XYZ file of C-alpha atoms in Angstrom:
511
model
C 0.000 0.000 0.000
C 2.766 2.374 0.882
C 3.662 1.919 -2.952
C 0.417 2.794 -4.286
C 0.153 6.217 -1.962
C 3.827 7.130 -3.283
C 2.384 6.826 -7.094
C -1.409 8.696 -6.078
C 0.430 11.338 -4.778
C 1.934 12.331 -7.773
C -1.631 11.799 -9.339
C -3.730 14.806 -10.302
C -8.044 13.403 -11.327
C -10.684 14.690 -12.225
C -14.446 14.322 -11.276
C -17.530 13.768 -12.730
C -19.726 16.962 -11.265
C -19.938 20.190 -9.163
C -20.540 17.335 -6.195
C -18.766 14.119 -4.648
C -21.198 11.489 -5.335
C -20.828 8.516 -3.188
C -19.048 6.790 -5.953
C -16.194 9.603 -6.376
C -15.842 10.271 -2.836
C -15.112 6.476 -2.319
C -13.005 6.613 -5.194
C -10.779 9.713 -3.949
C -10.803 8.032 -0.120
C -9.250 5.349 -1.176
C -6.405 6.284 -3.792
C -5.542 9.613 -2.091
C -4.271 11.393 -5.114
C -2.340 13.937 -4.792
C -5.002 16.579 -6.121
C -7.858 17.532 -8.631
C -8.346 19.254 -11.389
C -11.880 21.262 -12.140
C -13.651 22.041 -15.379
C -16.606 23.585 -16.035
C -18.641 20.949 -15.526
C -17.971 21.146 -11.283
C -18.484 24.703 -11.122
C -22.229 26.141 -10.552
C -21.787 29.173 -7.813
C -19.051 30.278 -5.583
C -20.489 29.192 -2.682
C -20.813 25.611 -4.203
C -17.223 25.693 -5.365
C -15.987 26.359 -1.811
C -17.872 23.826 -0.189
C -16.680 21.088 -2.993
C -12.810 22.529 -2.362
C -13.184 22.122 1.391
C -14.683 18.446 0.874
C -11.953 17.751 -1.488
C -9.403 18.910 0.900
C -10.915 16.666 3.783
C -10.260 13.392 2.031
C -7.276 13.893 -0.006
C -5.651 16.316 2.991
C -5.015 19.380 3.603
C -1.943 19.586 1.453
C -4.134 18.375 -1.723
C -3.733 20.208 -4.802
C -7.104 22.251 -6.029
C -6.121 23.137 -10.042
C -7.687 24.941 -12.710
C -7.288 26.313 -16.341
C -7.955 30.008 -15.784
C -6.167 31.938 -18.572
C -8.445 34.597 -19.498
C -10.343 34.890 -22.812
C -11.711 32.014 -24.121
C -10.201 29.594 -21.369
C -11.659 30.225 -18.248
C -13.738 27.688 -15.920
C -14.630 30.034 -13.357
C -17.188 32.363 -15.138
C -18.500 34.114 -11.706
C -15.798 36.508 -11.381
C -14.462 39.185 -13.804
C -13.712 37.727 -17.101
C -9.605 38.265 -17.721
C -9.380 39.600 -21.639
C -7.119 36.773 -23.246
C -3.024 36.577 -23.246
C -3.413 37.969 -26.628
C -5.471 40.638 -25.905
C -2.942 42.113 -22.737
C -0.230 41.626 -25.906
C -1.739 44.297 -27.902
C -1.693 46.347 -24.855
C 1.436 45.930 -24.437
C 1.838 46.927 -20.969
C 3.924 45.089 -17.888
C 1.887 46.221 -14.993
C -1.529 45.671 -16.803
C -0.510 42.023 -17.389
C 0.764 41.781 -13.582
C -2.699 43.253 -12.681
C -4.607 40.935 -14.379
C -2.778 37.550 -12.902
C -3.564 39.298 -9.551
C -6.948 39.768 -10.094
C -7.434 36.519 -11.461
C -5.247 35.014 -8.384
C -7.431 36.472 -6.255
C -10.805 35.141 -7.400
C -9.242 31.691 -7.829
C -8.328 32.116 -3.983
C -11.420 32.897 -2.701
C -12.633 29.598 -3.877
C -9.266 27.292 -2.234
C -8.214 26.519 -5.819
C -4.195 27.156 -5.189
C -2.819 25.894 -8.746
C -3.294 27.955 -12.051
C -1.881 26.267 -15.337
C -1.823 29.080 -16.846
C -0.228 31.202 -18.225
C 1.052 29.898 -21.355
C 4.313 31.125 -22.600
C 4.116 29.920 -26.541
C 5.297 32.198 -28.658
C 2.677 32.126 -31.423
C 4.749 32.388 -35.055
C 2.463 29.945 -36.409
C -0.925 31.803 -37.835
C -2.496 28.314 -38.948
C -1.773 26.648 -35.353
C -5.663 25.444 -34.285
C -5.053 25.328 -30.518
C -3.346 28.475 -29.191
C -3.808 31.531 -30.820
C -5.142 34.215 -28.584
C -3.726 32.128 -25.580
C -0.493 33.545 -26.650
C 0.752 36.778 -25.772
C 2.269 37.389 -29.406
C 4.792 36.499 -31.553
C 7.474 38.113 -30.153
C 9.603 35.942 -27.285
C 10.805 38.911 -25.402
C 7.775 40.612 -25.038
C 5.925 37.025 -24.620
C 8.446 36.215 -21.744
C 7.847 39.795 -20.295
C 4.109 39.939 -19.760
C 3.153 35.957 -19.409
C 5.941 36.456 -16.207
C 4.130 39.473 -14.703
C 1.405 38.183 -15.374
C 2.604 34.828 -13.229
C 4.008 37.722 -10.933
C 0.711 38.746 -10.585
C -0.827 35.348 -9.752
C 1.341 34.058 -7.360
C 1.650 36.973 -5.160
C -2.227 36.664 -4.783
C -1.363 33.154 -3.430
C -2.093 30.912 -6.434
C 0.707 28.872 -7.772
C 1.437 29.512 -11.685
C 2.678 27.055 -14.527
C 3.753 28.420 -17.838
C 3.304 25.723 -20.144
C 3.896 24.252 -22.610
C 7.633 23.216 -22.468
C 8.976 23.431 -24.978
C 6.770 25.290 -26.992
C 3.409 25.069 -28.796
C 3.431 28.411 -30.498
C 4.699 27.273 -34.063
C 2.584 24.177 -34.398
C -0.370 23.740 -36.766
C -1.602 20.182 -35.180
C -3.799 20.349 -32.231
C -2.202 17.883 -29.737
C -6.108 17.237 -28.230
C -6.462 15.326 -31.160
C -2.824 14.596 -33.027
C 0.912 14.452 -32.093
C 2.745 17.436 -33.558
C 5.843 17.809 -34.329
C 8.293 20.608 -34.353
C 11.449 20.006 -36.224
C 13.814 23.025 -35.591
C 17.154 23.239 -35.059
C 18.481 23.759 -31.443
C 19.828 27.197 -32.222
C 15.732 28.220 -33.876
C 14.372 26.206 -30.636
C 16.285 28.770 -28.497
C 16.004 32.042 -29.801
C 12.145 31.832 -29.848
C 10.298 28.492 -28.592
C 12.921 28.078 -25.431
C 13.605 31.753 -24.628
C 10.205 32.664 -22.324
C 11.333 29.416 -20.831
C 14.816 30.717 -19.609
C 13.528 33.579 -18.253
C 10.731 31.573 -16.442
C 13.578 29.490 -14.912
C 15.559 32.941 -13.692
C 12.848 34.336 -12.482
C 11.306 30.699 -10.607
C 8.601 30.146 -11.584
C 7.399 27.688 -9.504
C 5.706 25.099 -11.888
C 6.057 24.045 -15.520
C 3.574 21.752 -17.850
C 5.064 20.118 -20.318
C 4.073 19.697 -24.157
C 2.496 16.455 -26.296
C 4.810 17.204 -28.813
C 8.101 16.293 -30.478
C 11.134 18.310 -31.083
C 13.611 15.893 -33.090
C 16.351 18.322 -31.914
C 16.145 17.565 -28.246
C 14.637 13.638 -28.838
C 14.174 12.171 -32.200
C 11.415 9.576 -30.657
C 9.698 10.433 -27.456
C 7.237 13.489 -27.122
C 8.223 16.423 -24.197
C 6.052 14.713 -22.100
C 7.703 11.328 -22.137
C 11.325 12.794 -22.838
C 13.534 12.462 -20.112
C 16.217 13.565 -22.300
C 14.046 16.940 -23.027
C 12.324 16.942 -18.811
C 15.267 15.937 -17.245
C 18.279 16.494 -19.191
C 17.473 19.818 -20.325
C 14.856 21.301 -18.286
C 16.300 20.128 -15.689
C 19.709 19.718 -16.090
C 21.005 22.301 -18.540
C 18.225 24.879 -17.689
C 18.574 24.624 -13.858
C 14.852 24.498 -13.384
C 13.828 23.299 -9.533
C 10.225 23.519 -9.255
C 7.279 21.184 -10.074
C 6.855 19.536 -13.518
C 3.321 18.735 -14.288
C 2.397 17.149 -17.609
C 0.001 18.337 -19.969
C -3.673 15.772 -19.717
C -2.658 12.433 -20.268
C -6.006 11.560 -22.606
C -5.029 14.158 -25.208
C -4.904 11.854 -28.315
C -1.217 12.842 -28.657
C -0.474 10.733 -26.083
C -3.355 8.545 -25.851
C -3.037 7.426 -29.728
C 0.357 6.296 -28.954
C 0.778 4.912 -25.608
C -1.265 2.955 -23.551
C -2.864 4.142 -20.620
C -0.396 2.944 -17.783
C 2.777 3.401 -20.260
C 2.574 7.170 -20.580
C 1.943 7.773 -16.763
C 5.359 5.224 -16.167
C 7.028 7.328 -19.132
C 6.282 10.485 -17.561
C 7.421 9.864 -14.491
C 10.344 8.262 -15.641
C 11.250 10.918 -17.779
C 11.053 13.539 -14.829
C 7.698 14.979 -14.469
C 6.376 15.310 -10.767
C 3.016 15.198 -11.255
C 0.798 13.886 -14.154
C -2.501 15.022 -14.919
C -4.651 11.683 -15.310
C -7.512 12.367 -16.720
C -10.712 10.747 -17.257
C -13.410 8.035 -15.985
C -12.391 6.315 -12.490
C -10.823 3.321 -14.464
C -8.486 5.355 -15.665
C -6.885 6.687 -12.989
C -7.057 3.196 -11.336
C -4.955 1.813 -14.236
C -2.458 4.785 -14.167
C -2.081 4.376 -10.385
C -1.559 0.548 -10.547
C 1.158 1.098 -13.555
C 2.879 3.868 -11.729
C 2.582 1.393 -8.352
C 3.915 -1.591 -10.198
C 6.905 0.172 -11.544
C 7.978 1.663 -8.267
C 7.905 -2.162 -6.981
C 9.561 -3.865 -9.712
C 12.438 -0.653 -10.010
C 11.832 0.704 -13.629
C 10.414 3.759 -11.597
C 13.030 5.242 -8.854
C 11.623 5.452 -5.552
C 14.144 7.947 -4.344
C 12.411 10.147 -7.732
C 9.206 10.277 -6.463
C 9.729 10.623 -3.297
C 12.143 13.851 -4.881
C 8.722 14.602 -6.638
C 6.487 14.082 -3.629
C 8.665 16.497 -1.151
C 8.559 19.443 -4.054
C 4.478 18.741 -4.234
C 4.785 19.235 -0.493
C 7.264 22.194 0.016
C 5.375 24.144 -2.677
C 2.002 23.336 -0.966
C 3.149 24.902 2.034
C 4.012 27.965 0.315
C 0.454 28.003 -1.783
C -1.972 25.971 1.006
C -4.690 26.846 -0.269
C -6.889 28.166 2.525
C -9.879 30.469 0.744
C -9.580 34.093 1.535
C -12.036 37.122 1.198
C -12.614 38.649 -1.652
C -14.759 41.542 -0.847
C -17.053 43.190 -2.835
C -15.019 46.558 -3.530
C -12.544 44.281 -4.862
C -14.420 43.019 -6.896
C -15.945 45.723 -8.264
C -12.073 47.063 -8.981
C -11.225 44.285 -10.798
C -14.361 44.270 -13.057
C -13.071 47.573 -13.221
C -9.762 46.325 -14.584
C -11.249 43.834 -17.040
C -13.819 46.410 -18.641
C -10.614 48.590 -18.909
C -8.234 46.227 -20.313
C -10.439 44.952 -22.836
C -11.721 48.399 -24.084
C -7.220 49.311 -24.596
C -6.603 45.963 -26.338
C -9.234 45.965 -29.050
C -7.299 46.556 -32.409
C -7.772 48.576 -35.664
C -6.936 46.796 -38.718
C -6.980 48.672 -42.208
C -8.908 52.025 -40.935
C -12.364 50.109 -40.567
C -15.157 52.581 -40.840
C -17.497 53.345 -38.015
C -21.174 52.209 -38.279
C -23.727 55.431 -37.600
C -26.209 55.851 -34.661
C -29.044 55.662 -37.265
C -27.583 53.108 -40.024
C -29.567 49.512 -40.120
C -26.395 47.239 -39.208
C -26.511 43.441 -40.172
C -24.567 41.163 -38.564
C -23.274 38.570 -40.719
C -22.057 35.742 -39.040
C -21.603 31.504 -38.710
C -24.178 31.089 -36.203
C -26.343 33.186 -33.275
C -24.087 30.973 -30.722
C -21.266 29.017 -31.597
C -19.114 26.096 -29.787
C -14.928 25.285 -30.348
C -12.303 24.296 -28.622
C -11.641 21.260 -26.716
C -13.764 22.012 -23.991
C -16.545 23.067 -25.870
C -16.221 27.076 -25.190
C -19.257 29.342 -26.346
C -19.430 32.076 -28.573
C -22.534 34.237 -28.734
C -22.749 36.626 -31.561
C -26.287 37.234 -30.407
C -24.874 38.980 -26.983
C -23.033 41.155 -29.394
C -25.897 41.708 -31.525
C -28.447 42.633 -28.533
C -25.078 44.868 -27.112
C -25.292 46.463 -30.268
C -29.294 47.126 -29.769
C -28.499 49.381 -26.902
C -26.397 52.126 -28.948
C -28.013 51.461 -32.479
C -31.263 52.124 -33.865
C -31.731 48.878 -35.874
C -29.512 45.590 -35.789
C -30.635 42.350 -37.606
C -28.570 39.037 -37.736
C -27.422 36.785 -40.976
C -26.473 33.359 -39.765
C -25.036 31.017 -42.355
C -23.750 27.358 -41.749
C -20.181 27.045 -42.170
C -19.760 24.036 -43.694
C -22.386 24.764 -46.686
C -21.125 28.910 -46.851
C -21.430 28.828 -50.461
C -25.530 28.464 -50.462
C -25.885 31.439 -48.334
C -24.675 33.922 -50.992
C -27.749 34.806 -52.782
C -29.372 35.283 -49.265
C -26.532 37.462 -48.101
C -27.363 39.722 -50.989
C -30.799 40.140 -50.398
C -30.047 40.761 -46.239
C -27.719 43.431 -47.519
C -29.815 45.096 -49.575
C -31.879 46.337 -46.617
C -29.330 47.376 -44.506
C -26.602 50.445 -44.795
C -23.718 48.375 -42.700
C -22.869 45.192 -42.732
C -20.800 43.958 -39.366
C -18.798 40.639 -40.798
C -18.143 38.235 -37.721
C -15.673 35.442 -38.032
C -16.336 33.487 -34.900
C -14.318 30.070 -35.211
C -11.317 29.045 -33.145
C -9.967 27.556 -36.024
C -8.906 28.439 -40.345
C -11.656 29.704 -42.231
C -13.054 27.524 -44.882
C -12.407 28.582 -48.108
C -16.138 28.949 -48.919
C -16.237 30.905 -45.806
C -13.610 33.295 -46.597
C -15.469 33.438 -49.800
C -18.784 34.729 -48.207
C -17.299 37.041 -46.315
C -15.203 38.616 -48.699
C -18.652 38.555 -50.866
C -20.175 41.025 -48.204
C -17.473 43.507 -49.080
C -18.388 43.434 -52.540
C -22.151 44.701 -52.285
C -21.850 48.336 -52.033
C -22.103 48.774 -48.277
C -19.767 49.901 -45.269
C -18.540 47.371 -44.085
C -16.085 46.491 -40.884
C -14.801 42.653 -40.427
C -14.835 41.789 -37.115
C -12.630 38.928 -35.420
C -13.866 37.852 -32.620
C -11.911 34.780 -31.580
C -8.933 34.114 -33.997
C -7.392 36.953 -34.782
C -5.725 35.800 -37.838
C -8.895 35.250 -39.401
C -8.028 39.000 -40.694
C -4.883 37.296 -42.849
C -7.909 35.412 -44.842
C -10.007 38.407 -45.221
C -7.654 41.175 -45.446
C -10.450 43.458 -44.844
C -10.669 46.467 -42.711
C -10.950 45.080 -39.120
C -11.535 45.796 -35.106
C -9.775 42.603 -33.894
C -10.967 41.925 -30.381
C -9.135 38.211 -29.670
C -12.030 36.977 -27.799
C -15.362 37.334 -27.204
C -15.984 37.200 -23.826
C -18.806 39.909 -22.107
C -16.295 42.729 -21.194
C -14.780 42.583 -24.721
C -18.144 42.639 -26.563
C -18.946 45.458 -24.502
C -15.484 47.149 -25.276
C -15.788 46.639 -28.810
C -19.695 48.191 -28.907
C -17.948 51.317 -27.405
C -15.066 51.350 -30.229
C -18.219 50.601 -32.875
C -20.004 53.422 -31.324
C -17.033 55.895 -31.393
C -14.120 55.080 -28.891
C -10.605 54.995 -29.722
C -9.660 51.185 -30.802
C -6.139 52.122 -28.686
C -4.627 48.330 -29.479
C -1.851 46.949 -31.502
C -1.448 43.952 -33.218
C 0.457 41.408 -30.945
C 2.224 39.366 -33.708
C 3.779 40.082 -37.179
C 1.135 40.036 -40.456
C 2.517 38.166 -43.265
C 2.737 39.455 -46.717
C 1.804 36.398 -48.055
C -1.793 35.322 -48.174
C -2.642 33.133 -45.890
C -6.155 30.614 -45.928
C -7.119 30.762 -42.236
């Protein structure tokens, strides 16, 4: 048994709802991992949150790790609090202190609720326009100013009393696989790999940082066969070793397909461990984690796993719990209100110009052209309503109607499109999707530009979308409430005061 607590303890779950059922608070009494992760589908109020945290806490113990993915933009759990605008969006703002702000304020709701572990934020430099998974999670394209702001930002976080992790080492910013569903790979030379992938990563090890997730991804020039995750050549040799890094390693979910494709269940918790991480993230129904703890158990008895490692792993889990415990503080009202404050702010700086788009009128009959009233992407199934932007739009112009076309059959909604147009003075052209535009959907669009109207683009998720369009734009990089509120104020007048966080390509790109 003594075995089994060794591996659970450097086991992070999940669970099945914003309650223990019988079945899951069996299940967590007897494995004692060595936290949990929450999503979405746990969190209903704060109140509710606090009391699952403190049951949590009083099986696992009060050392237990309480995590969450709370980035800002369009990954946040916690949707109580003041939205944070997305990495992307404090990028095009371009200021130090704002992004130290915002990882405060967001520390400090996470706080309130005992969650003491933030993987965020994410440190990728984005060079890639095409890459499908993190986009406006990235600060920008530049690795200085990337490293700069995702580390106040951490700054931020921590001193609120939630523990950061920049992920994901060694880089997912010039990728154009999602590894939620593939295994990418990114074959640069060492020298390319350190003067942008690697170089927020240095500076996260100077300035210690206390935790870092790694990627689902290979890079040939640190191991030609295993994936970050699974590399102890790339965890321990170089993060480790060559880097100096000495806080906690946590992996990135072991049931992305990247992993899960390739390795069997119990081999890539082993692997992981072997190769150097201190926790993995183990992900998925009960079974699962049963089968991960009994592979990581059987390799600590049998030797292929170092006991003296994880119990390494285990006393860094432990020192840095003491440091973050985890207790839920106050979080009083005024402060709240000052960091809705913030938010509102920050969003309203950070939305972006593009081409000198023209302004719609108080009295013009705007249509809203877009794929959808609502619309779901990303692997967590994250919601974009255009219809909150279009009933934000009702409160500061006289008449607003909506054209929804289906993505995937764009090409049938042009004769339509004409004859929406041809009742309206403005047309407002949404691109919503996480991902590339179709190239019947970047022919639609463009369409709306042809039909004698004023017309703005509007990209209100991926901001690349405007390398497809190449339209004049207000790029917003997200669409959460505080942004579409932000961007109704630039519509209606206000200064768009942002700047574009990455370089634009002179080539065309099909996004």
């Amino acid at each position: 048994m003594e075995k089994l607590f060794l591996a659970t303890r450097l086991m992070m779950v999940d669970i099945p709802g914003p309650t223990l059922d019988a079945a899951t608070r069996a299940h967590l009494e007897r494995y004692r991992f060595g936290g949990v992760c929450l999503f979405r589908k746990n969190i209903q109020n704060p109140d509710q949150v606090r009391e699952l945290v403190a049951e949590i806490r009083s099986l696992l113990g009060p050392q237990a790790w309480i995590a969450i993915d709370q980035e800002g933009g369009a990954v946040q759990r916690v949707l109580e609090f003041a939205l944070a605008p997305s990495p992307m969006a404090l990028g095009a703002v371009g200021e130090v202190k704002t992004a130290e702000a915002v990882g405060a304020a967001v520390g400090r709701a996470l706080i309130s609720l005992g969650i003491n572990w933030n993987f965020a934020p994410s440190v990728d430099v984005n060079t890639n326009p095409k890459n499908p998974v993190i986009g406006d999670r990235s600060f920008g394209s530049d690795p200085k100013k990337v490293a700069r702001l995702a580390l106040a930002w951490a700054r931020g976080l921590e001193q609120a009393g939630v523990m950061a992790a920049v992920k994901h080492f060694p880089g997912h910013g010039d990728t154009f696989l999602d590894s939620h569903l593939e295994l990418p790979v990114v074959d640069k030379t060492l020298e390319e790999l350190e003067r942008t992938e690697l170089y927020p990563f240095r500076k996260a090890v100077e300035a210690q940082i206390s935790s870092i997730m790694s990627a689902h991804i290979r890079f040939p020039a640190l191991d030609k066969q295993h994936p970050a995750t699974l590399s102890k050549k790339i965890l321990t040799g170089f993060l480790r070793k060559k880097l100096g890094f000495q806080g906690i390693i946590v992996t990135d979910a072991l049931d992305m397909k990247a992993i899960s494709k390739n390795y069997s269940i119990g081999e890539a918790a082993v692997k992981s461990l072997q190769a150097g991480a201190d926790m993995i993230l183990s992900l998925g129904q009960p079974e699962v984690h049963i089968a991960q703890a009994a592979a990581v158990q059987q390799a600590l008895e049998n030797g292929s796993l170092s006991e003296e490692q994880a119990r390494q792993s285990q006393l860094r889990l432990l020192e840095a719990a003491l440091r973050f415990p985890g207790q839920a503080q106050p979080y009083p009202p005024a402060q709240q209100k000052r960091d809705q404050a913030l938010m509102e702010q920050v969003a309203l700086r950070s939305i972006t110009a593009y081409r000198r788009p023209l302004r719609p009128r108080r009295s013009d009959r705007i249509l809203v052209v877009s794929a959808g009233s609502t619309f779901e992407a990303g692997p967590y199934g994250e919601t974009l309503a255009v219809k909150d932007l279009a009933d934000l739009l009702e409160t500061r112009f006289a008449r607003v109607s909506q054209f929804v076309y289906d993505p995937q059959q764009a090409d049938a909604f042009k004769s339509g499109l004409e004859q929406a147009a041809a009742r309206a003075d403005y047309l407002l052209v949404v691109s919503v999707g996480r991902g590339r535009l179709s190239e019947a959907e970047t022919r639609l669009l463009k369409h709306a530009f042809t039909l004698g109207k004023r017309a703005a683009h509007i990209a209100l998720w991926n901001p690349y979308h405007i390398l497809s369009l190449r339209k004049p734009a207000f790029v917003t990089y997200g669409f959460r409430a505080p942004t579409l509120r932000a961007l109704v104020k630039v519509l209606g007048g206000a200064r768009a005061r942002g700047s574009l966080p990455f370089k634009l390509r002179q080539n065309r790109v099909n996004l």
